[in-house]
Coordinates of C-alpha atoms and ligand atoms in Angstrom, one line a residue:
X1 CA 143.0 93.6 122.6
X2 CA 142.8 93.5 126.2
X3 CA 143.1 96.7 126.8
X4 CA 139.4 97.8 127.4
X5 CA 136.7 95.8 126.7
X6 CA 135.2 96.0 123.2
X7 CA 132.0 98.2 124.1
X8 CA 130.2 96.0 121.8
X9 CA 130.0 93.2 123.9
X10 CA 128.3 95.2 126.3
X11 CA 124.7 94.6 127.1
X12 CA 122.5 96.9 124.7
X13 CA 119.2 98.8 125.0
X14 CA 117.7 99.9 122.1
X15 CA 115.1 102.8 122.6
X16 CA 112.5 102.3 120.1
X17 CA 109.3 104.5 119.5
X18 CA 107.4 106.8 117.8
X19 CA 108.8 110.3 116.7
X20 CA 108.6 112.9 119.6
X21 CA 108.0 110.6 122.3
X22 CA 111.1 111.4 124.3
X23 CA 114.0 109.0 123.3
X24 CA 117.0 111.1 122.4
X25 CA 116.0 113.8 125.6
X26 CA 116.3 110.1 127.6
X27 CA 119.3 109.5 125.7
X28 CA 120.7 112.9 126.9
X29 CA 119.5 112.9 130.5
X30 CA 121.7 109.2 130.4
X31 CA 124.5 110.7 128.9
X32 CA 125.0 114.3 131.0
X33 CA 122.3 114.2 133.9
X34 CA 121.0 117.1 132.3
X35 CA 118.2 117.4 129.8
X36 CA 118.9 119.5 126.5
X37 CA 117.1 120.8 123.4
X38 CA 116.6 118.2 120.8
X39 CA 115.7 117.8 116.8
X40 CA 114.0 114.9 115.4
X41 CA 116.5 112.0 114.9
X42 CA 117.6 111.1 111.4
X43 CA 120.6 108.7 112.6
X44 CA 121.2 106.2 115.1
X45 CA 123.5 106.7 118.2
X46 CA 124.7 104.9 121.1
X47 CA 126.7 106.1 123.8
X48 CA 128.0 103.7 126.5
X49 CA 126.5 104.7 130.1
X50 CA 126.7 103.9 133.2
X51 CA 124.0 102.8 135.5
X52 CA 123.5 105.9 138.2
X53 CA 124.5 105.5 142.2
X54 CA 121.8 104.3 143.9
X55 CA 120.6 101.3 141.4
X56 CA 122.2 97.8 141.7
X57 CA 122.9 96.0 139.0
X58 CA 120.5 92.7 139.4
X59 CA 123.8 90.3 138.5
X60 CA 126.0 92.4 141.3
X61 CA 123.5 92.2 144.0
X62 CA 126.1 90.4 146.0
X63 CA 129.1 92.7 145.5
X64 CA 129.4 96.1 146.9
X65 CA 129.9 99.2 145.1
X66 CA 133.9 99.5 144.7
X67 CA 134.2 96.1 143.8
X68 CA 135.6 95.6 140.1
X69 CA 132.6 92.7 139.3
X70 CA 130.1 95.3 140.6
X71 CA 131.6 98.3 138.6
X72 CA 131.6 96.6 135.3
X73 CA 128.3 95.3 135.7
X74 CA 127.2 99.3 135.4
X75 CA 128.3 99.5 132.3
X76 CA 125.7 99.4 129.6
X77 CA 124.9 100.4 125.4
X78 CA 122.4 102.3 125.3
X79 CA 121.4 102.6 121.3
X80 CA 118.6 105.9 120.2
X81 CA 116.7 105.6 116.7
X82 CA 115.2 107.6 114.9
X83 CA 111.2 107.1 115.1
X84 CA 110.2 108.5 111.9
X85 CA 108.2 106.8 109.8
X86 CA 110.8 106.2 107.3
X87 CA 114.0 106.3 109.2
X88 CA 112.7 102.8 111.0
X89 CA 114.7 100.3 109.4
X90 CA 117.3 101.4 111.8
X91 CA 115.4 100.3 114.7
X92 CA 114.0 97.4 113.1
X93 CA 117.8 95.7 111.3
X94 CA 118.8 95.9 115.1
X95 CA 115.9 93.5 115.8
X96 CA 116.8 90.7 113.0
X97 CA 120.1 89.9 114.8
X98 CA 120.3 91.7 118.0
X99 CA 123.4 90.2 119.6
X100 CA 123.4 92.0 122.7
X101 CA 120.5 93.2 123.0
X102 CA 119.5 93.1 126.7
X103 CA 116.0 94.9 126.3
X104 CA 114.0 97.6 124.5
X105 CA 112.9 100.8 125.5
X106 CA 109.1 101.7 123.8
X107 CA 109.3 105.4 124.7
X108 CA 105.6 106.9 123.9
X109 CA 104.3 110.2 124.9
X110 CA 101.8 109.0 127.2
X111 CA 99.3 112.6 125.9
X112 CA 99.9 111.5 122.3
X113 CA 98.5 108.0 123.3
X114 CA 95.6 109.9 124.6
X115 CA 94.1 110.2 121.0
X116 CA 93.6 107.8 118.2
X117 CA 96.0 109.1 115.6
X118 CA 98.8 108.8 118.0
X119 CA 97.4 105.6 119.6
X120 CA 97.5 103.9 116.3
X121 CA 101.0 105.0 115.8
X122 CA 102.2 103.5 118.7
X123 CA 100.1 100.8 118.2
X124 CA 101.4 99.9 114.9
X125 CA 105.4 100.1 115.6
X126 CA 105.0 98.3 119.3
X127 CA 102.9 95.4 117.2
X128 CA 106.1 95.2 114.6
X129 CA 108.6 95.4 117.4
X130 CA 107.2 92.2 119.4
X131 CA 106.3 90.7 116.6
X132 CA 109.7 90.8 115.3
X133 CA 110.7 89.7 119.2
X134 CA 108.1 86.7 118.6
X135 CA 109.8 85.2 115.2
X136 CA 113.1 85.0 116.9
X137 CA 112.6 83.2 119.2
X138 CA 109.7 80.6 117.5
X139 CA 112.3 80.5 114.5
X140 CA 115.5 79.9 116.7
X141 CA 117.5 76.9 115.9
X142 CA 118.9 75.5 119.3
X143 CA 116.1 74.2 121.6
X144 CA 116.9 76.3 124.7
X145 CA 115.6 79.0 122.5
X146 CA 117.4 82.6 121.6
X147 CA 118.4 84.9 124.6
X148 CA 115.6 86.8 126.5
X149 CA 114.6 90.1 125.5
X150 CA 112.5 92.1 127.9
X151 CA 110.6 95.3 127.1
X152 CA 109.8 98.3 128.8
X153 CA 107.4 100.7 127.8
X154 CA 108.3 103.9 129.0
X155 CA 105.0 106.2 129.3
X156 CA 106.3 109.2 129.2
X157 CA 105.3 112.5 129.4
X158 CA 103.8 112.5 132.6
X159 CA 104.2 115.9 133.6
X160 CA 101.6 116.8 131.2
X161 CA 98.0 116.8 132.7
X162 CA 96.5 115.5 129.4
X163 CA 99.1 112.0 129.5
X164 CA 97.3 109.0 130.3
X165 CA 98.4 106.9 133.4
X166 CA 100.6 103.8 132.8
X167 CA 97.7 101.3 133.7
X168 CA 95.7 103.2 130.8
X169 CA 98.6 103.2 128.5
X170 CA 98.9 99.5 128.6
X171 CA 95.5 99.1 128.3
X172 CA 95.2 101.6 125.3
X173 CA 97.6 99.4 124.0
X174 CA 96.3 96.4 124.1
X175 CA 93.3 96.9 122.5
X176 CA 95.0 99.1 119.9
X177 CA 97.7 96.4 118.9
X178 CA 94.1 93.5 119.0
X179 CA 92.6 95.7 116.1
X180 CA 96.4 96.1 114.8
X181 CA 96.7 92.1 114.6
X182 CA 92.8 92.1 113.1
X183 CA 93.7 94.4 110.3
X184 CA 97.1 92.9 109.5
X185 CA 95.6 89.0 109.5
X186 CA 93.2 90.7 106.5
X187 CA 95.9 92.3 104.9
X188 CA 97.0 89.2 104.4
X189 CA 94.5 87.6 103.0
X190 CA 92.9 90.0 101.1
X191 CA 96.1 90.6 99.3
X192 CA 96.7 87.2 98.3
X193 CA 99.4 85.9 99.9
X194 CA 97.1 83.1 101.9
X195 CA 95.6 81.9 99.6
X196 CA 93.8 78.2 100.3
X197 CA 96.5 75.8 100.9
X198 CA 98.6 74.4 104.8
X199 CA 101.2 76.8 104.2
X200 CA 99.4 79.6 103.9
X201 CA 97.7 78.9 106.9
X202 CA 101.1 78.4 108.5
X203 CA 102.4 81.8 107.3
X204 CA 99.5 83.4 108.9
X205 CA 100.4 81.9 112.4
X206 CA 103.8 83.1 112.0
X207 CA 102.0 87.1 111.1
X208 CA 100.0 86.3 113.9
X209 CA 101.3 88.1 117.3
X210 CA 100.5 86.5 120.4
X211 CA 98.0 83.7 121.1
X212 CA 95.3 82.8 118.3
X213 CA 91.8 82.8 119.0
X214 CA 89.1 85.0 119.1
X215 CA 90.7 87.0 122.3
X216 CA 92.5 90.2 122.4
X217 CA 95.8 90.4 123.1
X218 CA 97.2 91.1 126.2
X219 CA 101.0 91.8 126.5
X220 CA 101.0 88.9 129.5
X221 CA 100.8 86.8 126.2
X222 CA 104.3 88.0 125.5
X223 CA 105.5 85.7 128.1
X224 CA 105.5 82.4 126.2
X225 CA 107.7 83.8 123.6
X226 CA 110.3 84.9 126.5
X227 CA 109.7 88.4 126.8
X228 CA 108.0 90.5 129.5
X229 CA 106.5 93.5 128.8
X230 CA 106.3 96.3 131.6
X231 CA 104.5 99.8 131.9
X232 CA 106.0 102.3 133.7
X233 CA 105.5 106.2 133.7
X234 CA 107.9 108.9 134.0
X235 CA 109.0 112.0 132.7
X236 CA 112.5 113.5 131.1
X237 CA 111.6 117.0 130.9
X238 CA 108.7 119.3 132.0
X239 CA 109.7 121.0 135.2
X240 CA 111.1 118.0 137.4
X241 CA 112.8 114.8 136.2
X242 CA 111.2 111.5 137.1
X243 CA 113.0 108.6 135.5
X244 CA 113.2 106.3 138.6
X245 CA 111.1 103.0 137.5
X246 CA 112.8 103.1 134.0
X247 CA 116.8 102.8 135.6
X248 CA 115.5 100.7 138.1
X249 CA 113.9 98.2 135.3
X250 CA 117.3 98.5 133.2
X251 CA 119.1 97.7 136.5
X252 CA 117.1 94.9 137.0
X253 CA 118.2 93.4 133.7
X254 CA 121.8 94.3 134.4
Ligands
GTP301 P1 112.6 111.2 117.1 O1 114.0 111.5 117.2 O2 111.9 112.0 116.1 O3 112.2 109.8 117.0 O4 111.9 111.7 118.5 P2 112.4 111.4 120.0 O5 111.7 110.2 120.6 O6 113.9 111.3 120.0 O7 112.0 112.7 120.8 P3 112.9 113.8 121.5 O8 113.7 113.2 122.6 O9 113.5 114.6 120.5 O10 111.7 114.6 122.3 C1 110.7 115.2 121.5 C2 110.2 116.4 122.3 O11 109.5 116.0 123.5 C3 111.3 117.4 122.7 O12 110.8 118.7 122.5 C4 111.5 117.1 124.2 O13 111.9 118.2 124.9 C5 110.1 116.7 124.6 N1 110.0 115.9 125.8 C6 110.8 114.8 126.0 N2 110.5 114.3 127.2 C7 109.5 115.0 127.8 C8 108.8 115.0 129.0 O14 109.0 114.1 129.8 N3 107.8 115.9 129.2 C9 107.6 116.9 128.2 N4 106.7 117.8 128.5 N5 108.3 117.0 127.1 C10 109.2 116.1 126.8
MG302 MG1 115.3 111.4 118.6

């Protein structure tokens, strides 16, 4: 038993998003430093990496490299999904009990997000994912509330002149994930299940991501439900390799 430590306990990163926006080429360039072909994902798959020379590991900050405490706190899960439509529940079952889950990756193609089909997309599955993130913690039991779960949204894509910057991406998705909330709130209603009555009314608080009000939701709003939702751009493939902001984000959470 004490021969290695059981992988699983190590902290996790799930990379979540849409199909095609870059997760298991990330998941590769982790893996081998080198970025290869890849098909569409119908499985999951982790692999166990290692945080790359020249990050520190936020909880090593005091150690140097070498240093036994400072190696192991390199050491990370990182888990790929599929981002099919259908092939979501994988991502999704990780998020009703995610033990050791340190943080989510939201890869999106940052020129898909340029238009609205691919907007909405995104829109639809980052909406599910914190509100998902939301219900575990308002629903946790103990009173110093569930472990924190930050997300990243990883614009990718940015070698392409037609991606969207990160500030534009998060604001894209803001207002995207509003009219999301709108339309879901409706569905609701319209389909019966809040009907006139208090815990109706209560179920539709607990559908309803982020603040209430007439507003629009802003992912700052993420905060009073523990997580902290960041931008940042890069790119996997596409001539150069700019993945900087995204390890130094996971290092901070190391
Ligand atoms: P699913 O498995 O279907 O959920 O998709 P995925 O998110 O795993 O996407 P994948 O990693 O397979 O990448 C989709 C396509 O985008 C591949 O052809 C990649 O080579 C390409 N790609 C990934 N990153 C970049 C990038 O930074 N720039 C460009 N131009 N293409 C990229
Ligand atoms: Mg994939």
């Amino acid at each position: 038993i004490y021969r290695k430590a059981n992988p699983t306990t190590l902290p996790t990163f799930l990379l979540i998003g849409p199909s095609g926006g870059g997760k298991t080429a990330l998941l590769t360039l982790t893996e081998r430093n080198t970025v290869l072909p890849t098909h569409t994902s119908t499985v999951p798959l982790a692999i166990e990496a290692l945080l790359p020379e020249g990050y520190t590991p936020n909880s090593a900050h005091y150690r140097s490299a070498g240093d036994p405490a400072y190696e192991r706190a390199r050491r990370f899960l990182l888990l790929d999904t599929p981002g099919h439509g259908k092939l979501r529940h994988f991502a999704t079952t990780q998020l009703v009990n995610p033990t050791n889950v340190r943080g989510i990756i939201f890869v999106v193609d940052a020129a898909s997000v340029a238009e609205e089909a691919g907007l909405n997309e995104a829109a639809e599955y980052l909406h599910d994912v914190l509100l998902a993130l939301q219900k575990r913690y308002t629903g946790a039991k103990t009173s110093k509330g569930p472990k924190e779960i930050q997300v990243l949204i990883a614009a990718n894509k940015m070698d392409l002149f037609t991606a969207l910057p990160p500030h534009l991406v998060k604001i894209e998705l803001e207002k995207a994930i509003s009219e999301v909330r709108k339309s879901r709130a409706k569905g609701l209603k319209d389909s019966g299940v809040a009907l006139a009555g208090e815990d109706d009314s209560l179920d539709e608080e607990r559908e309803w991501l982020g603040e209430g009000g007439e507003g629009s939701f802003e992912f700052a709003q993420m905060e009073e439900v523990g997580t902290s939702v960041t931008v940042k751009g890069g790119n996997v493939t596409g001539g150069g390799v700019d993945v900087k902001s995204w390890f130094e984000w996971i290092a901070e959470q190391l």
